[in-house]
Every structure is written in C-alpha cells, then in structure tokens.
Amino acid sequence: MGDSSRPSRATIADVAREAGVSRTTVSHALNGLGKVNSATRDKVKEVAASLNYRPSVRAQGLRSGRSQALALLSSMPSAVSAGPSQLGFFTELAMGCARIALLKGYVFVLAPPDGDANPVDRLDIDGAILLEPAADDPIAAALSDRGIPFVVIDGPAGERTVDLHHEDTAELLVSHLVERGAQHPALVAGTDRRRSQAAAREVYEAAAARVGFTPLIAEADESDGEDGGYRASARLLAEYPEVDGLIVPIDAFATGAVRAGVEAGRTVGDDLLIATRYDGLRARTSTPPLTAVDLGLDEISGAAVERLVAILDGGSEPDASSASAPTLVVRESTSGPA
Amino acid sequence: MGDSSRPSRATIADVAREAGVSRTTVSHALNGLGKVNSATRDKVKEVAASLNYRPSVRAQGLRSGRSQALALLSSMPSAVSAGPSQLGFFTELAMGCARIALLKGYVFVLAPPDGDANPVDRLDIDGAILLEPAADDPIAAALSDRGIPFVVIDGPAGERTVDLHHEDTAELLVSHLVERGAQHPALVAGTDRRRSQAAAREVYEAAAARVGFTPLIAEADESDGEDGGYRASARLLAEYPEVDGLIVPIDAFATGAVRAGVEAGRTVGDDLLIATRYDGLRARTSTPPLTAVDLGLDEISGAAVERLVAILDGGSEPDASSASAPTLVVRESTSGPA
DNA sequence: CAAGAAAGCCAAATCGATTTGGTCACTTTA
DNA sequence: TAAAGTGACCAAATCGATTTGGCTTTCTTG
C-alpha cells in the first residue's frame, strides 16, 4: 500500500551537499553537459544513486517551459462520442494517441469530453490533439488563446489536420448498399454541421445523381443519441415505404434505426439494409451486427501525434501521411442472416 | 489551427505591474486571501481579465508540491489487459477513473501498460491507482519509493484496496454452469499467480467438492493470449471428452476455448458451455456470444478514485464502499442458440 | 614568458506562482 | 496616552531544477 509517511524526496541540493559540489555541477554531471572532471562526475552519479535521486518533473517543467504532456480534446457531446459503456471512438483514439505519445517521450492526459467545463486551463500540456472541432470551437479558441499548438483530427484540410477520409468512407457505404441491390437508399444524418456530416451528404447526393435514385435525407439531433436515430428512421420509413437501405453514419443513430426497421416490420439485412460508419461496440453487438467501416484509428491517432510532436520538437514535418484508405467491414445488416 | 507565434502568456508579474501593485497583492486579490481593499481587488481582477491572465499550473504545482493529477497504472502484460483493438478492461477502468477524477478536481494521466518501461518517474502525479499488482510489483515499489500514495484495485484486502469480488464472480460462473446442467465443468486458468486466478481456483475446487464433480484445471500462459487458451482447451477436451463446461475467466483465453470446442466437434452453448469473466468486446462479439459477468467497473473505478482523493486531500475516508455485487450476463454460450 | 585557451567549478538568475514576515498608518481599548 | 489591534500593502523566500556568466587554475603556444 502507499506509505503515508511521505519521505520527502532527495533534491538536487541534497545531492550537491552530499557530494561536496555545487548544484550546477550536479546538474552538469547528471545531464552530461559542461566540463566536469570524470572523477567528480562518477562521484556525483554515485551519490545521486545512493540517495535515490530523481529530478522533479515539476521543477524541470517550470524551468524549461515544457511539460512533455499531450492531450486529446473534444467538444463533441459525450453521448455521441463515448457511448454508454465509455468505450468508443474517443476512447479508442485516446489509447492510440497515448501509446505513440509515450514512445515519443510524452505522457498523455485524459480529458473526457464533459460538455460544459473547458479543461484547457487546468491542463499542463505542451500540445493537444483536437477531435472534430465545430466552427467556432470553444476548445480551439482556448488553445489558441494559451498559445498551445494543436493538431486537428478531422477538420478543414491543412498542414495541421489529419484527415479521417470522410469522402472515402461515405463512398464505401453508399456504393456498398447500391451493390447489395438497394434501389432507394436513404441517409440518416446529424443536424450539426461537422465535416463528417457534410461529406456524407455530398457523397450521398452525388451517388444519387450518378446512380439515379432520389436522395432522401432524415435528420436527428446528435445529443438525442439512439432515440434520435430511432425517431428519424421511423418517420422516414413510414413516409417513404419504398426505402430499402439506410446509411446511418452515426452509430448511436444506427442502432436506433435498426429498432425502427424491426418495428416497421422490416428484416434488417434483407429488405432493409443498414450500414454505419464507426466500427465500434455498437456496430458489432447490434442485432443483427452492423456493416461498418474500419477507419484505421490506430494509424490516424499515430499520424496526429507524430505531426504534433514534429511541431513541438521543431524537427522536420513527418512524411506526408501515408494514411491507408478505410475499409469496409461487411456484416449481417447488409448481407442477410449468416 | 494552432498559432505558431506563441504569445508568451501574461504572468502574475505582468498583472502586478499593470495594476500598480505587488505580486503578493495580485495573488491575494485573485485567490480571495489576505486583506485587500475591495477597490484594489476589483482593479486587479479587471487587469487580470484584460490581460487574459491564467495562473501557470506548472508554477502552482512546483510551489504547492501537488500536481492535481492521478494515473492508472498496471504492470500486467498488455496482451491480456488491452487486447488487439485497445479496448478493454484497462481502458474501461481508465475512462471511469478519469471521469470521477475530473469531478474531484484532478486530471488523469494515461499510462498504457507498456511491459518494460516503468513510467512512474516521468509522471507528475499526486497519487495513483494500481491495477492488480503482482507480488513484488515493480510499479508498486517505484510508487512507494517516490512517496506517491496509491490505491490498489484488486489486491490483498486492506484499507487501500478496492475489491473486484473475485470470489463472487467465480461463484457466479461455476454455479451458473452447474445450473445449466454441466456435469463436468473444467477450469481454464492462467499460470500467473494473481488474485483473480487464485480465487477462481479456490471457488472452483470448493464447488467441485460441494457439488460432487472431479476438478479439472488446464493452464495457459497469459502472454500467449487467445492461442494459449485455444491450446489448453484443445488438450483438455481431447484428453477428457466428458468435459461439458468450461470456466475461462480470461476473455482472451475464452475465445480460444470456443475455437477449440468447435474444432472438437462440440456445439458451444449446447454440449459445451463456456463462460468468461470480463464482459468486454471479446465476450460480446464472440460467436456465439459469451456468458460473462458485469463487474461494475464504473463503480469500482469510482470507489478507487474517491478513496485515493480522500487520502490525498486528507479528509475523512469515504463510506465503506457499498460496492454492489457483480451480476451475470447470460448469453448463447451457456444458453444454446437463441 | 606573457597572452590566450581550456578545464573545472560555482554563485546567482531564472521559470511563475504562493507564503512568510514584515512596514506603515490608523483605530481601539485600558 | 501608551499599548494593542487591524487594515492594506509589499519585499523576499520558497518550491527544484537549468543556465548564464563568472572566477580560478593549469596548460599551450607564438
């Protein structure tokens, strides 16, 4: 158990006193800087080891102006991003980022999307990865305000944006439904104007024109979660019974759509094909399991962290991200019962 | 995008100069301490706002000796804890901890289990939550060394341990198989000597004595993951064909066990019942889905954080944790095809 | 051999906040 | 009227490191 008699850790001054040298010399000796006699250097190292000295990360941070910490931030409503069991898109990205960050010598701070409270001021970070910022994103503003550099995952294209390949993803979904024989695929979208939504609409409408079906778009509010998707889909199916496919990018909506389909007497995977975007817990455990897209989040988070670290460490930008294309994961919701 | 011209943030000295008072007075005014004329206080606040002043978390940390940060740590091999898609037990706990920690005014640092590197020295934390430490756990040693208080999830019972209810969990699994008619339930366990394993063995053997079946235990190495579970189960089923139930606490082993069962010509859920412990992605997406236990990780992580914060803030210990008992989630692997 | 270089070491400044221990000018109270 | 408060403020110490700018010696080298 944690010892409650906290033995105040040895400081550089303790080492200096014990070794009979100045703090400067201790610092130089331990960091391999300056001119230090090798005998002195050894002596200092020995004393440091015997006192079990470790430099204080806090003090180093204050002095150097860097904390060697990064964070993943998002102002998305957590109902959408996290899901009921805390597993999901945000979490998966966070773990991916954390792993790479650690390899690069940074620690990773977890700031769960919390709705109102803006955590930026309480975070001691050198840089951040910002997930899908809305226009006028408050977190983006706070970061700029504090002079904290950040990389965006899924924002307007640019030097500091890592793309989520929304167009490709949407294209995969639409083409797949069409290939599977859907004559009247509809889109169930979110009301808020993020890039993923815009891309889905564009690609969907382009496909409608190309293939020759009438575009039908239902909308629901992201923060309503599964129920929102359910209601939008139910309305859609009631009003347009000819609809035989649903593209539902937001997975919380998608499970709602399944419910609506079943209640409307449809057989999901047979006379109603449903596909969603994020291949997470919801898609995999839905009944039937949902066709979804493997977005390659490991690569995405890795690319984001690498770009951020490149900016922070001032080195050369990493190679143009060889981000592999997203791939479809076909499941029963578009391929009928196994 | 992050602005690369970093405008060095306003410091308390800037505010003091601008307001024509000393740094002391600024500090007192902003923190509501000391005796400050209310006109002066207002003036200081106004200047602080106009300069967009925010105290440096780094400097506060150095001064106060606290970083207001916590971390979840584990020395378990990540093959077991994290799983291929980074989702899992560790992640679920981390997100739970992070949420509560944030509510309590702490930020949460993510330190993915990384095998060799001991992250403790690079972490600026006030306290930690340690997951399932082995005997002579290196991370536990490092924490004690640095004088960092920690709470254990799943360790020897005590003031600073939050229990995972292994006995109850194991009991649930064994009784369930017996109830479902298993005559010869076997146990597939890990080789390493952690509490969960010990509890599973004890409860299993007690049940064998009580109910009257011959205990059969197969072992596999945790770090072999699914394959280890597969091989152990295959051997077991080949040697003891009468086995009609498998208790496989480690979920990675469990999916291996399913594979072994199928290859041995069994029908999982019918003539071979399989149940596992952690109700995560593996259990839910296995074919067939696995009966598992809802461990109540949200409550566990909440209790751990609350206890830790109580220790750190020196307040009274929180009420004896009213940790609710784990509950069984029955799925096809023990109840036959739907 | 004197000027200059290099080795070896250290005192003090610095990072940005909080806290301690004052000073000074006015009240109160005894 | 002297002693004791108290309101308002500030200089300097402090936290624990790194870095700047010396200051001595001891070589080199023209």
XYZ file of C-alpha atoms in Angstrom, chain A:
338
model
C 0.000 0.000 0.000
C 1.086 3.590 -0.378
C 3.219 4.616 2.529
C 1.594 7.533 4.285
C 4.819 8.788 5.886
C 5.879 10.643 2.808
C 9.685 10.640 2.764
C 10.400 13.964 1.076
C 12.372 13.067 -1.976
C 16.016 13.942 -2.359
C 16.566 17.156 -4.305
C 19.482 18.277 -6.373
C 20.626 20.342 -3.387
C 20.826 17.196 -1.258
C 22.985 15.524 -3.859
C 25.186 18.602 -4.135
C 25.733 18.817 -0.388
C 26.408 15.109 -0.031
C 28.844 15.100 -2.949
C 30.532 18.276 -1.811
C 29.949 20.147 -5.063
C 27.590 22.828 -6.317
C 24.125 22.242 -7.706
C 25.433 23.384 -11.075
C 27.991 20.634 -11.119
C 25.433 18.035 -10.141
C 23.193 19.113 -12.959
C 26.045 19.068 -15.442
C 27.325 15.748 -14.244
C 23.970 14.027 -14.462
C 22.975 15.533 -17.771
C 26.332 15.128 -19.451
C 26.772 18.850 -20.014
C 29.504 21.320 -19.311
C 33.015 20.452 -18.244
C 33.108 18.064 -15.357
C 36.071 16.019 -14.206
C 35.241 12.394 -14.751
C 36.075 11.517 -11.160
C 33.675 14.207 -9.973
C 31.082 13.019 -12.428
C 31.298 9.485 -11.107
C 31.152 10.651 -7.527
C 28.029 12.685 -8.243
C 26.341 9.817 -10.022
C 27.159 7.533 -7.168
C 25.750 9.896 -4.577
C 22.662 10.504 -6.696
C 22.075 6.789 -6.944
C 22.612 6.251 -3.246
C 20.113 8.970 -2.392
C 17.766 7.542 -4.975
C 17.614 10.944 -6.576
C 15.201 11.599 -9.433
C 14.806 15.091 -10.851
C 11.431 16.642 -10.168
C 9.372 16.661 -13.327
C 7.524 19.655 -11.942
C 10.612 21.770 -11.460
C 12.040 20.766 -14.815
C 8.767 21.726 -16.391
C 8.717 25.162 -14.829
C 12.287 25.833 -15.800
C 12.058 24.522 -19.340
C 8.600 25.798 -20.070
C 7.549 22.401 -21.321
C 5.604 19.666 -19.598
C 6.172 16.818 -22.032
C 2.469 16.131 -21.938
C -0.198 15.988 -24.622
C -3.945 15.639 -24.508
C -6.805 14.616 -26.719
C -9.628 17.115 -26.536
C -13.098 17.259 -27.938
C -16.159 19.380 -27.531
C -18.425 16.779 -29.060
C -21.324 15.827 -26.863
C -20.190 12.768 -24.998
C -23.467 10.968 -25.637
C -22.224 10.569 -29.177
C -18.540 10.133 -28.648
C -18.288 7.930 -25.615
C -21.377 5.801 -25.506
C -22.933 4.072 -22.583
C -20.007 1.906 -21.574
C -17.298 4.545 -22.050
C -15.912 2.586 -24.911
C -15.892 4.098 -28.280
C -14.430 6.356 -30.797
C -12.928 8.864 -28.398
C -11.508 6.189 -26.135
C -10.030 4.231 -28.964
C -8.324 7.309 -30.322
C -7.098 8.271 -26.867
C -5.447 4.917 -26.275
C -3.841 5.037 -29.688
C -2.519 8.532 -29.062
C -1.312 7.639 -25.602
C 0.732 4.740 -26.868
C 2.510 6.703 -29.568
C 2.954 9.719 -27.313
C 4.682 7.565 -24.729
C 7.053 6.250 -27.360
C 7.880 9.817 -28.322
C 8.659 10.740 -24.738
C 5.411 12.466 -23.883
C 2.801 11.482 -21.364
C -0.830 11.654 -22.251
C -3.549 13.374 -20.299
C -7.088 12.144 -20.489
C -9.785 14.804 -20.561
C -13.100 13.091 -21.088
C -15.480 15.182 -23.118
C -17.500 16.795 -20.422
C -19.961 19.044 -22.142
C -19.652 22.405 -20.453
C -16.427 22.664 -18.471
C -13.476 23.675 -20.586
C -10.499 21.766 -19.196
C -7.792 23.636 -21.094
C -6.820 25.956 -18.257
C -6.337 23.123 -15.830
C -4.181 21.079 -18.139
C -0.431 21.377 -18.131
C 0.224 20.362 -21.707
C 2.618 21.277 -24.486
C 0.228 20.461 -27.258
C -3.131 18.935 -27.986
C -4.987 16.864 -30.480
C -8.399 18.273 -31.130
C -11.096 15.989 -32.373
C -13.590 17.171 -34.901
C -13.879 20.819 -33.840
C -17.059 22.614 -34.812
C -16.879 26.050 -36.362
C -16.015 28.499 -33.557
C -14.989 25.638 -31.347
C -14.518 26.891 -27.769
C -11.681 24.484 -27.086
C -9.859 25.522 -30.232
C -10.250 29.129 -29.129
C -8.919 28.371 -25.658
C -5.908 26.564 -27.078
C -5.055 29.403 -29.428
C -5.511 31.798 -26.551
C -2.996 29.980 -24.392
C -0.604 29.549 -27.270
C -0.848 25.789 -27.122
C -0.191 24.246 -30.541
C -2.640 21.638 -31.677
C -3.336 19.223 -34.452
C -6.862 18.610 -35.618
C -8.270 15.229 -36.384
C -10.987 15.702 -38.896
C -11.212 19.384 -39.718
C -10.674 21.716 -42.633
C -7.838 20.351 -44.742
C -4.457 21.799 -43.922
C -0.990 21.406 -42.596
C -2.238 20.668 -39.115
C -5.168 18.459 -39.895
C -5.234 14.710 -40.038
C -7.938 13.562 -42.356
C -10.481 10.927 -41.431
C -11.297 10.237 -45.086
C -14.948 11.015 -44.783
C -15.490 11.081 -48.506
C -13.954 7.660 -48.963
C -15.891 6.327 -46.012
C -19.193 7.689 -47.230
C -18.468 6.432 -50.707
C -17.781 2.948 -49.337
C -21.100 2.905 -47.543
C -23.223 4.234 -50.382
C -21.647 2.040 -53.045
C -21.955 -0.965 -50.833
C -25.692 -0.512 -50.343
C -26.176 0.039 -54.052
C -24.126 -3.028 -54.880
C -26.200 -5.041 -52.492
C -29.232 -4.089 -54.514
C -30.712 -1.161 -52.630
C -32.942 0.806 -55.008
C -33.846 3.588 -52.614
C -31.106 4.113 -50.040
C -31.746 6.993 -47.653
C -29.378 8.907 -45.386
C -29.940 9.463 -41.679
C -27.710 12.352 -40.702
C -26.992 14.540 -37.702
C -28.173 18.113 -37.577
C -24.897 19.609 -36.581
C -22.593 20.798 -39.279
C -19.425 18.876 -38.818
C -17.302 17.675 -41.648
C -18.392 14.090 -41.410
C -21.989 15.144 -41.916
C -21.206 17.417 -44.813
C -19.143 14.739 -46.518
C -21.844 12.142 -46.065
C -24.444 14.426 -47.622
C -22.290 15.392 -50.551
C -21.205 11.899 -51.386
C -24.711 10.599 -50.916
C -26.222 13.207 -53.199
C -23.548 12.717 -55.811
C -24.194 8.993 -55.774
C -27.927 9.602 -56.115
C -27.341 11.662 -59.230
C -24.862 9.175 -60.643
C -26.783 6.012 -59.938
C -30.179 7.527 -60.424
C -32.127 7.344 -57.193
C -33.972 10.110 -55.413
C -31.984 11.417 -52.430
C -33.814 11.213 -49.106
C -32.234 12.666 -46.010
C -33.624 12.420 -42.473
C -32.122 14.434 -39.663
C -31.788 13.945 -35.925
C -30.015 15.800 -33.174
C -26.742 14.178 -32.121
C -27.396 14.733 -28.471
C -30.569 12.664 -28.604
C -28.474 9.570 -29.151
C -30.109 6.326 -30.113
C -33.636 7.662 -29.660
C -33.000 10.450 -32.110
C -31.912 7.933 -34.708
C -34.899 5.790 -33.937
C -37.431 8.571 -34.393
C -35.878 9.939 -37.555
C -35.729 6.484 -39.113
C -39.243 5.564 -38.056
C -40.634 8.727 -39.636
C -38.674 8.105 -42.773
C -39.804 4.529 -43.179
C -43.425 5.424 -42.517
C -43.464 8.220 -45.055
C -41.378 6.526 -47.731
C -42.056 2.800 -47.591
C -40.009 2.272 -50.731
C -36.795 2.952 -48.786
C -34.804 -0.270 -48.710
C -31.466 0.927 -47.365
C -30.272 3.274 -44.625
C -26.892 4.897 -44.462
C -26.525 5.949 -40.838
C -23.034 7.308 -40.220
C -23.546 7.941 -36.501
C -23.539 4.592 -34.759
C -25.841 5.628 -31.940
C -28.397 6.545 -34.578
C -27.791 3.282 -36.383
C -28.908 1.062 -33.530
C -31.975 3.275 -33.288
C -32.514 2.784 -36.998
C -32.398 -0.973 -36.555
C -35.089 -0.733 -33.919
C -37.230 1.418 -36.178
C -36.771 -1.027 -39.048
C -37.788 -4.013 -36.974
C -40.815 -2.190 -35.623
C -41.812 -1.306 -39.175
C -41.885 -4.984 -39.987
C -38.684 -4.984 -41.975
C -35.977 -7.606 -41.913
C -32.677 -5.841 -41.438
C -30.125 -7.277 -43.830
C -32.813 -8.442 -46.222
C -35.479 -5.923 -47.195
C -33.764 -3.149 -45.250
C -30.011 -2.753 -45.474
C -28.343 -0.652 -42.796
C -24.716 0.457 -42.639
C -22.915 2.747 -40.249
C -19.568 4.456 -40.042
C -17.648 3.667 -36.871
C -16.927 0.036 -36.273
C -17.208 0.064 -32.515
C -19.037 -1.806 -29.817
C -22.449 -0.662 -31.013
C -21.974 -1.866 -34.561
C -20.530 -5.179 -33.502
C -23.052 -6.054 -30.837
C -26.151 -4.848 -32.592
C -28.691 -7.457 -33.607
C -28.008 -8.060 -36.370
C -24.407 -6.865 -36.378
C -23.927 -3.774 -38.496
C -21.837 -3.372 -41.569
C -19.392 -0.595 -40.740
C -16.082 0.911 -41.747
C -12.686 0.230 -40.286
C -11.425 3.793 -40.075
C -7.883 2.810 -39.167
C -7.935 4.814 -35.969
C -4.599 3.473 -34.849
C -2.971 4.979 -37.891
C -4.958 8.180 -37.544
C -4.000 8.731 -33.944
C -0.414 7.804 -34.672
C -0.234 10.289 -37.519
C -1.772 13.023 -35.386
C 0.662 12.526 -32.530
C 3.620 12.383 -34.865
C 2.648 15.581 -36.564
C 2.094 17.304 -33.233
C 5.404 16.146 -31.851
C 7.126 17.302 -35.012
C 5.676 20.767 -34.480
C 6.633 20.819 -30.816
C 10.116 19.492 -31.227
C 10.638 21.743 -34.179
C 12.030 18.981 -36.336
C 11.030 18.393 -39.900
C 7.430 17.577 -40.577
C 6.907 13.849 -40.886
C 6.381 12.342 -44.312
C 3.079 13.136 -45.916
C 0.843 10.765 -44.048
C 0.612 7.503 -45.899
C -2.776 7.066 -44.312
C -4.222 3.897 -45.675
C -7.741 4.042 -47.012
C -10.654 2.991 -44.810
C -12.034 -0.460 -45.465
C -15.499 -1.901 -45.266
C -16.422 -4.496 -42.668
C -19.440 -6.319 -44.033
C -21.829 -7.803 -41.503
C -25.343 -9.188 -41.451
C -27.087 -5.841 -41.581
C -26.279 -5.675 -45.293
C -25.684 -9.281 -46.151
C -28.657 -11.127 -44.718
C -28.639 -13.769 -41.987
C -25.450 -15.800 -41.892
